[in-house]
Coordinates of C-alpha atoms in Angstrom, one line a residue:
X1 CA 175.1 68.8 192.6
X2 CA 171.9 67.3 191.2
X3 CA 172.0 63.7 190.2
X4 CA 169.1 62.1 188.3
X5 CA 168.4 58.5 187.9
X6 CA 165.9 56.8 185.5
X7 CA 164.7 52.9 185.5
X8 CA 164.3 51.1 182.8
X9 CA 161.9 48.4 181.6
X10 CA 163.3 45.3 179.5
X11 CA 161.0 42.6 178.8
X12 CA 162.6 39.1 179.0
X13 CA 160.0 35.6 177.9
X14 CA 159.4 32.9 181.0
X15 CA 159.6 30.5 178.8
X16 CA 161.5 29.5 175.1
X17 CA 158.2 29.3 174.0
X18 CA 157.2 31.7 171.0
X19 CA 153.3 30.7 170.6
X20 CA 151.8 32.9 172.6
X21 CA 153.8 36.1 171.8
X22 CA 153.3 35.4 167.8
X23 CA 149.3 34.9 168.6
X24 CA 149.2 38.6 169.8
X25 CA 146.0 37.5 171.9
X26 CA 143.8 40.8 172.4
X27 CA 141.8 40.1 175.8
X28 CA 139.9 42.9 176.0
X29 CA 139.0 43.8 172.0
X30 CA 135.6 45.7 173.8
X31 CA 137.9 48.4 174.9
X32 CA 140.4 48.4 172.1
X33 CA 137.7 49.4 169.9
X34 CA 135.9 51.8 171.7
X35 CA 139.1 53.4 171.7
X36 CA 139.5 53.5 167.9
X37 CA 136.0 55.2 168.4
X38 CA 137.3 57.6 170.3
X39 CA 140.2 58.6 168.2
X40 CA 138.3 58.8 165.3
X41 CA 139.6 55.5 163.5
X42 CA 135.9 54.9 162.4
X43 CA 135.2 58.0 160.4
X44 CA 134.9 56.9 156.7
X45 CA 135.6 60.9 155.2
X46 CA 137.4 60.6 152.3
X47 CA 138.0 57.0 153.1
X48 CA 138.6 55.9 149.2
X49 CA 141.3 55.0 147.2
X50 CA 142.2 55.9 143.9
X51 CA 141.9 53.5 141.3
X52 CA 141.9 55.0 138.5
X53 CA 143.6 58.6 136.9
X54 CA 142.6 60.4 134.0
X55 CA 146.0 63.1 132.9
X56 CA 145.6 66.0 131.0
X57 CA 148.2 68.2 129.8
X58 CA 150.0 69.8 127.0
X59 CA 153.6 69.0 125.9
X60 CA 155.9 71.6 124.6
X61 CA 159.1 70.7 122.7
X62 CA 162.3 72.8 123.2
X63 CA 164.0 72.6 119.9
X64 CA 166.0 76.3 119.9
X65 CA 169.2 77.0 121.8
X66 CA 170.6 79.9 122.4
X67 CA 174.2 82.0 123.9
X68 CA 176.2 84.7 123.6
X69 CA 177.0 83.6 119.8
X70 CA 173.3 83.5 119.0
X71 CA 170.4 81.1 118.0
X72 CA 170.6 78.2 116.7
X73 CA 168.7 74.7 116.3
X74 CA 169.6 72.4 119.1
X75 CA 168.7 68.8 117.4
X76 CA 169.7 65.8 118.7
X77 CA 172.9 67.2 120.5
X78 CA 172.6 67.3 124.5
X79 CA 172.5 70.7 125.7
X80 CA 175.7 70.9 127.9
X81 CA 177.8 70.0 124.8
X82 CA 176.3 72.7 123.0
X83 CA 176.8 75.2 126.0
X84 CA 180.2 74.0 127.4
X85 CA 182.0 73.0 124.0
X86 CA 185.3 75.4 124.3
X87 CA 186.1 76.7 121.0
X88 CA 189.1 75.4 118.8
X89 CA 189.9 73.5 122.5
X90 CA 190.6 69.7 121.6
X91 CA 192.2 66.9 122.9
X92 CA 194.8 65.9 121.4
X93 CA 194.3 62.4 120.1
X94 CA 190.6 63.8 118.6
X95 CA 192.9 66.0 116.6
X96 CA 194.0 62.9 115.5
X97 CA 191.3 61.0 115.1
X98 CA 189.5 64.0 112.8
X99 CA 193.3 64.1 110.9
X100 CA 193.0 60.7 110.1
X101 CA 188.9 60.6 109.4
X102 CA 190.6 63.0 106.8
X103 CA 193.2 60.8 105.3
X104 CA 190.8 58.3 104.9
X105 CA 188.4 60.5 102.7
X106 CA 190.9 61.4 100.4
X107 CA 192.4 57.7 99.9
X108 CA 188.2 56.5 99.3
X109 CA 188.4 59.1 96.6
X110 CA 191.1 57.8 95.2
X111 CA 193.4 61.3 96.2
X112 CA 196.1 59.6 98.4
X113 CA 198.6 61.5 96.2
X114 CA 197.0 64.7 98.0
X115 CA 197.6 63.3 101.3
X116 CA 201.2 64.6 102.1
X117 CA 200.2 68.1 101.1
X118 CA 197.4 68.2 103.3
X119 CA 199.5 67.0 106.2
X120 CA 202.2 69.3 105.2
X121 CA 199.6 72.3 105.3
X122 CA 198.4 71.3 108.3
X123 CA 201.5 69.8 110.3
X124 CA 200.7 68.1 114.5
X125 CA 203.3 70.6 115.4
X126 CA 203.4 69.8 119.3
X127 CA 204.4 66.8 120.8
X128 CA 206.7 63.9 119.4
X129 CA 204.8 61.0 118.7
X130 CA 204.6 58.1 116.3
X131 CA 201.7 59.9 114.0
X132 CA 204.1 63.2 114.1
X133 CA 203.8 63.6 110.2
X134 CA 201.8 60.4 109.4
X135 CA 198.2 62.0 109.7
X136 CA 197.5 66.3 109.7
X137 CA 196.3 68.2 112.6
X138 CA 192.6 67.4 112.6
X139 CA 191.3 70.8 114.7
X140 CA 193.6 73.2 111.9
X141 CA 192.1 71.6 108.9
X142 CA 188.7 71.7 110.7
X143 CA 189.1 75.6 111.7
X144 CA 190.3 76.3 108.2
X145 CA 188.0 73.9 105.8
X146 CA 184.6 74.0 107.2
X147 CA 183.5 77.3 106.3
X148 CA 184.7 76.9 102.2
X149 CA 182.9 73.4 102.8
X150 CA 179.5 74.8 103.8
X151 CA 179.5 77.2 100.7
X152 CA 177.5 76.8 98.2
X153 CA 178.7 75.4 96.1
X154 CA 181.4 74.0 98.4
X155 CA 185.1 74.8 98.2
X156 CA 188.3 73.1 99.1
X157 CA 191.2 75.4 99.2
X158 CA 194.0 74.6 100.7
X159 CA 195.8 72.0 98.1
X160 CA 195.8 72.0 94.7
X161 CA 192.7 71.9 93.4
X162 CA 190.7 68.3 91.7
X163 CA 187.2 68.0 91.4
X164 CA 187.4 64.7 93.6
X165 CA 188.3 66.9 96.7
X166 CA 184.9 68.9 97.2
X167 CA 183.2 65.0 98.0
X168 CA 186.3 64.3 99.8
X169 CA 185.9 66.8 102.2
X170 CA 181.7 66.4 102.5
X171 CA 182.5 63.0 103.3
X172 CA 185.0 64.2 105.9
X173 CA 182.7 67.3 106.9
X174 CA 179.7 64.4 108.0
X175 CA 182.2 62.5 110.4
X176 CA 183.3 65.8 112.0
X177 CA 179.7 67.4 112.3
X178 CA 178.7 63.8 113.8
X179 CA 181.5 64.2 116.3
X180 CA 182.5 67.0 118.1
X181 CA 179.3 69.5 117.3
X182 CA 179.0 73.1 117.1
X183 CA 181.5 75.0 119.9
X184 CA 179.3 76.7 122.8
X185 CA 179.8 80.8 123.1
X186 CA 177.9 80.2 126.7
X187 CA 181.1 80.5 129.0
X188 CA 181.7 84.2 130.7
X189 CA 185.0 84.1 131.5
X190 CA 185.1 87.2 134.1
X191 CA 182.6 85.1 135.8
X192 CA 183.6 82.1 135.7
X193 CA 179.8 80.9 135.0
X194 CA 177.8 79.7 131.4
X195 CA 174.8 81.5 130.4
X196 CA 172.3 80.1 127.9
X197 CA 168.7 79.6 126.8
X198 CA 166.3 76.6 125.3
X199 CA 163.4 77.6 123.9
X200 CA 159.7 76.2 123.9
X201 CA 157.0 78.1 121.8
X202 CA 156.4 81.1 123.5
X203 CA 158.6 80.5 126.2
X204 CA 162.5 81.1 126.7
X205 CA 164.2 79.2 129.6
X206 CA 167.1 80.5 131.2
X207 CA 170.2 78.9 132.6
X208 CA 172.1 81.7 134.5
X209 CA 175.1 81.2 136.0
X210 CA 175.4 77.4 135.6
X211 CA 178.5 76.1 136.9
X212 CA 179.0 73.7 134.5
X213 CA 177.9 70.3 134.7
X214 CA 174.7 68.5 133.6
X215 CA 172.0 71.0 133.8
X216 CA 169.1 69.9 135.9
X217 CA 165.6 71.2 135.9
X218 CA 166.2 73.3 138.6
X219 CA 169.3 75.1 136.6
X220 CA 166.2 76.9 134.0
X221 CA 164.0 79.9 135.0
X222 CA 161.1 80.3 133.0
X223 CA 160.1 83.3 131.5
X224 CA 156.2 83.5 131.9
X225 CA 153.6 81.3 133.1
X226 CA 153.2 79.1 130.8
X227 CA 154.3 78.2 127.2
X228 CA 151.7 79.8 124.3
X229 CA 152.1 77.7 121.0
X230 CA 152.3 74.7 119.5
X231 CA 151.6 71.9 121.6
X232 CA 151.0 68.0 121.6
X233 CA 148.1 67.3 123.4
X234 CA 148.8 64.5 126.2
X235 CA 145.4 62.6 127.7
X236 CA 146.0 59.5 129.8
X237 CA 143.9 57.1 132.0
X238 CA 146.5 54.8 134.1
X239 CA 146.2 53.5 137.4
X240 CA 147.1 54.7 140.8
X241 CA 149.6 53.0 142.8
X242 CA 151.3 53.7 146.3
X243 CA 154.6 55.7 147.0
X244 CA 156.9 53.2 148.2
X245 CA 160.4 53.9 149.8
X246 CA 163.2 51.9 151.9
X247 CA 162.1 52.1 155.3
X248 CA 158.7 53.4 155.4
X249 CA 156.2 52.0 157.8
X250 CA 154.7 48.9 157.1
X251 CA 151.1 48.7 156.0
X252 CA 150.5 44.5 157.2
X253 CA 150.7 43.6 161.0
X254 CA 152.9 40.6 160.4
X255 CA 155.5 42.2 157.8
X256 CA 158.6 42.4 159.0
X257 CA 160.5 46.2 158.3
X258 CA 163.2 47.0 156.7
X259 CA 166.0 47.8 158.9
X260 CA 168.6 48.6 156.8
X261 CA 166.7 52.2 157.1
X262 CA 165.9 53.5 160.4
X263 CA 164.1 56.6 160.5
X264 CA 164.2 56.6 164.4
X265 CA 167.7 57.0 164.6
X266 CA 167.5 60.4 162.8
X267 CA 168.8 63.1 164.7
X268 CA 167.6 67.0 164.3
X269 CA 167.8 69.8 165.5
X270 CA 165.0 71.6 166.4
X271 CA 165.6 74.3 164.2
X272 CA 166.5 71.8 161.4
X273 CA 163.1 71.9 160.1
X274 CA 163.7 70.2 156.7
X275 CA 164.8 67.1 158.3
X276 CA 162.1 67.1 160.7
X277 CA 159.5 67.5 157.7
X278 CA 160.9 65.1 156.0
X279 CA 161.1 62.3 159.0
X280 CA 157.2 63.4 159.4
X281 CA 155.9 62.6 155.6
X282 CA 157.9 59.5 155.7
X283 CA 156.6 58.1 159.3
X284 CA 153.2 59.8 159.2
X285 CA 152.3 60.5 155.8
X286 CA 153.5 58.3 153.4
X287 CA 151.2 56.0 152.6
X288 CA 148.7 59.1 151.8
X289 CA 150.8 60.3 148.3
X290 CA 150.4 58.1 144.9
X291 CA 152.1 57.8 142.0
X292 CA 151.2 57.5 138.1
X293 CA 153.6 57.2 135.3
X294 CA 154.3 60.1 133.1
X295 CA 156.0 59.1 129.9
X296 CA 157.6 62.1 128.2
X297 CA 160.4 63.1 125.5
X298 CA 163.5 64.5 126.5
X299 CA 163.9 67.8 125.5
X300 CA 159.9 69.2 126.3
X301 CA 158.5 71.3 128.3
X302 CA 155.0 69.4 130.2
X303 CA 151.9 71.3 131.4
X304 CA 149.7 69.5 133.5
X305 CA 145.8 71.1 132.9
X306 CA 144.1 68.6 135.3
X307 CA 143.9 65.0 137.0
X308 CA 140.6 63.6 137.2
X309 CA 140.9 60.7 140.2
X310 CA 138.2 57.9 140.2
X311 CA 138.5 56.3 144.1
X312 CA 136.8 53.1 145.3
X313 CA 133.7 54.2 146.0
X314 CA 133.4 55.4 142.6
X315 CA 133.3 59.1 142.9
X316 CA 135.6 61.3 140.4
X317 CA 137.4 64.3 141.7
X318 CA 139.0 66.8 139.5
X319 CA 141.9 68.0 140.6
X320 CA 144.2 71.7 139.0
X321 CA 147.6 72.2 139.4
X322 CA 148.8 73.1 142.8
X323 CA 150.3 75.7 142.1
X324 CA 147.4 77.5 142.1
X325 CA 146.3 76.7 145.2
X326 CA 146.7 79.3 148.0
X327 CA 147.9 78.4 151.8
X328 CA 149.3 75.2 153.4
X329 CA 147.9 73.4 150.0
X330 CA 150.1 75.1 147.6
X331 CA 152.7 72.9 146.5
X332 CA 155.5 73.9 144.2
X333 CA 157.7 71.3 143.8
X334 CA 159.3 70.4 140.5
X335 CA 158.4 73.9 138.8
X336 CA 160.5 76.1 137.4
X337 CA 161.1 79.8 139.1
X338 CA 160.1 82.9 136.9
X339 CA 163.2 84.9 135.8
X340 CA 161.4 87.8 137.8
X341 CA 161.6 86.0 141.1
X342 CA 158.1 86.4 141.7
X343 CA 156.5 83.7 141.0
X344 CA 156.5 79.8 139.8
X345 CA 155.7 78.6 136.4
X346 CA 153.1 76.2 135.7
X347 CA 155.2 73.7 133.7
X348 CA 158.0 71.0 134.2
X349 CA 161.4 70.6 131.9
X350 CA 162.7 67.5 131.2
X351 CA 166.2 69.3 129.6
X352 CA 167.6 67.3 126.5
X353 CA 171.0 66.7 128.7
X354 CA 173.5 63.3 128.3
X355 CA 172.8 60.0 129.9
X356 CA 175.7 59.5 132.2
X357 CA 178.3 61.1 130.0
X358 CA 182.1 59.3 130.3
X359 CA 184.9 62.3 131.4
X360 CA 188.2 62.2 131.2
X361 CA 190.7 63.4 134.1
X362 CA 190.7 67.0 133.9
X363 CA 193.5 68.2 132.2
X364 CA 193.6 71.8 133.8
X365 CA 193.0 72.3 137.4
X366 CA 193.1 76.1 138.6
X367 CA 192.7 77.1 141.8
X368 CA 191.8 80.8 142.9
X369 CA 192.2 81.4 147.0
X370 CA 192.7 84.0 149.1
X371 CA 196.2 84.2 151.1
X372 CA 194.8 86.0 154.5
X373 CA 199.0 85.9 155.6
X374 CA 199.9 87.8 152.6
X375 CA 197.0 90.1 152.1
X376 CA 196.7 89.0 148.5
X377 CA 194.6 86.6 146.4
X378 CA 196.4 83.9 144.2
X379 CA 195.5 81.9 141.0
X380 CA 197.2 78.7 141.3
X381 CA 197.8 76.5 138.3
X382 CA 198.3 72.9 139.4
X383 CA 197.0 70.7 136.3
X384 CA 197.9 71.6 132.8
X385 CA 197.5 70.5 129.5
X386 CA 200.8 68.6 128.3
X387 CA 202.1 68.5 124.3
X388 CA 200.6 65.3 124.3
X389 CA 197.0 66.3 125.6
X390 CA 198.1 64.2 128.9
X391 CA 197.6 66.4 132.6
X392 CA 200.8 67.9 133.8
X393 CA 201.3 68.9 137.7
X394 CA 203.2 72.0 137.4
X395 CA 204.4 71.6 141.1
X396 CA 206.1 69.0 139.8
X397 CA 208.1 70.7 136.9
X398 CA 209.2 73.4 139.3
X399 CA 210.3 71.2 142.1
X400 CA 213.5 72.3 144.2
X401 CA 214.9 69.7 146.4
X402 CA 215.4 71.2 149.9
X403 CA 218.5 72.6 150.6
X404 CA 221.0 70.3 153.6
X405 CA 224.0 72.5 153.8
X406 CA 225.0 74.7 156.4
X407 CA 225.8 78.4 156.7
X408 CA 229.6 78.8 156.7
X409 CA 229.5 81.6 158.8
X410 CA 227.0 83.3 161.1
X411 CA 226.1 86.8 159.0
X412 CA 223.1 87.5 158.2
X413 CA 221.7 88.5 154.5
X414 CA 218.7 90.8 153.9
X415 CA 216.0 89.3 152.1
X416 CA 213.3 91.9 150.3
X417 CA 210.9 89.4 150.4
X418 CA 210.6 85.5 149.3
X419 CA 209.6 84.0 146.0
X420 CA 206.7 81.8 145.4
X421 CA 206.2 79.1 142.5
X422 CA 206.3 80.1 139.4
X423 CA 202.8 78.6 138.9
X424 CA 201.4 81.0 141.6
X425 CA 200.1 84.2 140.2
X426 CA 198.4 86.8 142.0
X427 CA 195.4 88.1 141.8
X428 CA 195.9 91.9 142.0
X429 CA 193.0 94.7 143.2
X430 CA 191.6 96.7 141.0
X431 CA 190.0 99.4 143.6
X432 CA 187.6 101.9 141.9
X433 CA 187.5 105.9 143.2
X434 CA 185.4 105.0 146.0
X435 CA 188.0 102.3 147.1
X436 CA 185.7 99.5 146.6
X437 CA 187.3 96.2 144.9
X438 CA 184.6 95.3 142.4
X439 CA 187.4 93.0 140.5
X440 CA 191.2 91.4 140.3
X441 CA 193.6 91.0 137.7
X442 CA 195.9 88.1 136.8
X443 CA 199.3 89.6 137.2
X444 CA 202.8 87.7 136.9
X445 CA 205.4 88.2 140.0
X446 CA 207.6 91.3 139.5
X447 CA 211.1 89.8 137.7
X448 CA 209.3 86.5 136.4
X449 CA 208.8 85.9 132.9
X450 CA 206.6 82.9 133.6
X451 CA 203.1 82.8 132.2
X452 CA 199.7 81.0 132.5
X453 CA 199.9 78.4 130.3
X454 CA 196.3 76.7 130.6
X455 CA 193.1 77.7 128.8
X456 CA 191.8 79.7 132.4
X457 CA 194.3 82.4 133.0
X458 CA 195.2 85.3 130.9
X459 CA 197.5 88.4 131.8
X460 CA 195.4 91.0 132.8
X461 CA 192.3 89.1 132.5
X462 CA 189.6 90.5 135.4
X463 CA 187.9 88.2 137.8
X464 CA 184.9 89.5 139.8
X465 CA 185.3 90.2 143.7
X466 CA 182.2 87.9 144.5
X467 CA 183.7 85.1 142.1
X468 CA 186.3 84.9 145.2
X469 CA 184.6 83.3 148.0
X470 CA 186.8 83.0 151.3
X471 CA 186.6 78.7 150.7
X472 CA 188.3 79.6 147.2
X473 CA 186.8 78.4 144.2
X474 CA 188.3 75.6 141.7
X475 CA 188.2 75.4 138.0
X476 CA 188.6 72.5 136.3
X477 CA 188.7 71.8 132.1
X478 CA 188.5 67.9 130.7
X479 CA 186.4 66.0 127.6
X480 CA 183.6 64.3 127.4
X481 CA 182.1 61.9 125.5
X482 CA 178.3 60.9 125.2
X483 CA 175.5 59.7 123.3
X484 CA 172.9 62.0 121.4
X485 CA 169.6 61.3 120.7
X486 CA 169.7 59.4 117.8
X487 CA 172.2 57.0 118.9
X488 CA 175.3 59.1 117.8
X489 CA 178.7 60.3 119.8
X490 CA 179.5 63.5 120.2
X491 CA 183.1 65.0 122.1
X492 CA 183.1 68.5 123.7
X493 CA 185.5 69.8 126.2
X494 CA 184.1 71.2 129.2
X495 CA 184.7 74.2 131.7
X496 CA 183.4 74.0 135.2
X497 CA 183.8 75.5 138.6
X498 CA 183.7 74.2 142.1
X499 CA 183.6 75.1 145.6
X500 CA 188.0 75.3 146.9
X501 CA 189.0 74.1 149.9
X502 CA 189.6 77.5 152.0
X503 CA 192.4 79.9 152.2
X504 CA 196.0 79.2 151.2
X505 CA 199.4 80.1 152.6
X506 CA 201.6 81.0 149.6
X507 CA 205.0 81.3 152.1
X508 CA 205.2 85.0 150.9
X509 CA 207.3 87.4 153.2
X510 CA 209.0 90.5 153.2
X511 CA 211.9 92.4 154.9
X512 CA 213.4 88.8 156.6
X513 CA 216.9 87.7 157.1
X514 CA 218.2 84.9 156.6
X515 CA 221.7 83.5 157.1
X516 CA 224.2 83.7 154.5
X517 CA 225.7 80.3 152.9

């Protein structure tokens, strides 16, 4: 048995005195500076500051989006509304809204005689409310009267006809248009994933298999290099100032730190080399990096051609892209990835996405797991859309109170095999000739006539294996609202997967007994 024992030093004052610790007296300054000789401290190489920055660069503007459904101008609408808008997929009360935007348009024509036929041709025919009858169904008039609208010349055709009716509709046909925006044909349902494009001249940008969500930078892959077109060109002389950060060594001798940070109580691993990177810029090397303001549109795509850095002593320094540099100098950060995987592109996206968009609770909540117990993979629906557009916990429309009485007698009955919710519905193999299980199907249980009855689950609809995971994977629907670029609103309702929350034990057995009651 080896026992170790350390000392340790505290240091305590003689005196309540606090003079002659705050003087910091040095009594031997000779030695102290013949040691910052020694160390190096003297050496005045590269010694000066910036002062002054001279940016070059080129900006792009992304303008086009495109999907599965095709090209199309992307204006002022953010990007995720365009991508994740689920077709003919509304809430209910912006059924209403659009339904009554519609009413009003007729009454400002003076057509409120026409009102009850439009309501009556397009009835709210779920739900029982107090504007059941009042005000039409706002997503069937808009599914059935924007294409004769946007005709040439325009055409309104569901009532009986009146001149007044065409400007009517236009009027209504602006609100809608400024409201809920174009639906998105970016959703692949077998994957469970979007998949869409912005454009700057000369170069597409890629957003494959986006979970949903506000797409980031990092979410595009460039296509080439760099962007060949168009461009505005963007020359700026600003100056230079420090990076500054909570907790970073202080650069004064009598500044107090901030200790709500402390980078000394870190812990890493040693092979957590991120961590230890990062602890080593911010204790060693942060007050070597400046910073100069960048002011840029949203929805551009920025190349930077080179910086031209005037220091203290009055020398200028050009400076290229880092990406080009080769070695322990290359520096990548904040680029996009070529679509090849082979390479970084010279240019930084700032995407045209929504400024903290507000969402609703989701209204459909699917969860897809795999039960190890019963050798099967299961497709839970726990949220779902109610009549009234209002999440509904299917759990709790299915509950069964537990059953308290006891068998009368002590036979035993043969059970086949137990019965799972009726919102559980498995996920059944699809092997191939080889045997592999490349995908699963939605299947109902054998002798249930219950059905999916969200937006995510169809009968017989195929999920891919690797869409499985072993943690399970969640998939959530609910609506947005936001702001576009020009100070407008726009709704959408939006699809989006997460990470589950592992395997699940549906209860499933077979060939049990049980006794009889």
């Amino acid at each position: 048995m080896t026992l170790g024992f350390y000392a340790r030093f505290e240091p305590h004052t003689r005196t309540d005195e606090l003079a002659q610790g705050l003087a910091a007296r040095v009594y031997d300054p000779a030695w102290l500076l013949a040691r910052q000789w020694q160390v190096g401290e003297f050496d005045g190489d590269n010694g000066g500051s910036p002062i002054r920055v001279r940016h070059v660069g080129r900006t792009y503007r992304c303008d086009t989006y495109s999907d599965h459904g095709g090209d199309g101008e992307l204006g002022t609408t953010p990007v995720e509304a365009r991508a994740e808008a689920v077709p003919d997929q509304w809430a209910r009360h912006t059924r209403i809204e659009i339904g009554r935007a519609l009413v009003r348009a007729l009454r400002a024509v003076g057509l409120a005689d026409q009102v009850a036929e439009v309501i009556a041709a397009f009835p709210l025919a779920d739900g029982d409310d107090l504007v059941a009858g009042r005000v039409p169904d706002g997503g069937k008039a808009y599914a059935t009267l924007s294409g004769p609208l946007r005709k040439d010349p325009p055409e309104f055709p569901t009532v009986t006809p009146d001149k007044g009716l065409v400007e009517a509709g236009a009027r209504w046909l602006k609100f809608c248009d400024g409201l809920i925006g174009p639906p998105g044909q970016a959703w692949d349902a077998r994957r469970m994933e979007y998949d869409f494009s912005l454009h700057a001249p000369g170069l597409p940008l890629s957003a494959q298999a986006h979970s949903g969500g506000t797409p980031e930078w990092w979410a595009f892959d460039a296509a080439a290099l760099r962007a060949e077109g168009d461009a505005m060109p963007y020359d700026k002389t600003t100056i230079a100032t420090r990076v500054t950060f909570h907790g970073m060594p202080v650069p004064r001798w009598w500044q107090e730190e901030d200790a709500v940070v402390d980078f000394g109580a870190v812990e890493a691993h040693p092979a957590d080399l991120a961590r230890m990177a990062m602890l080593q810029f911010a204790l060693l090397y942060g007050n070597d990096h400046f910073v100069i303001p960048v002011s840029l549109p949203v929805g551009s795509l920025f190349e930077t051609t080179h910086l031209l850095v005037t220091d203290t002593f009055g020398a200028t320094t050009l400076i290229a892209p880092s990406t080009r540099a080769g070695g322990a100098e290359r520096w990548t950060m904040f680029t996009l990835s070529l679509a090849t995987g082979d390479g970084v592109a010279e240019v930084f996206l700032v995407p045209p996405t929504a400024l903290q968009p507000l969402s609703s609770d989701p209204v459909e909540d699917v969860l897809l797991a795999r039960d190890e117990m019963a050798n099967l993979a299961w497709a839970v629906e726990s949220v779902i859309e109610g009549p009234d557009g209002r999440p509904v916990r299917r759990a709790e429309q299915h509950h069964t109170p537990p059953t308290t009485q006891s068998p009368k007698d002590g036979h035993l009955a043969y059970r086949l095999g137990s019965t799972v919710p009726p919102h559980w519905f498995p996920l059944t193999p699809q092997r191939t000739s080889t045997g592999d299980v490349p995908e699963y199907a939605v299947e109902a249980m054998a002798d249930s006539a219950e059905v999916p009855r969200g937006d995510f689950l169809k009968l017989g609809a195929l999920v891919d294996d690797d869409r499985l995971p072993r943690e399970g994977r969640r998939l959530l629907r609910d609506h947005l609202l936001a702001r576009t670029t020009d100070g407008g609103t726009v709704v959408w309702t939006r699809r989006r997967t997460r990470i589950g929350r592992g395997e699940t034990a549906s209860g499933l057995t077979f060939d049990t007994t049980e006794h009889s009651s």
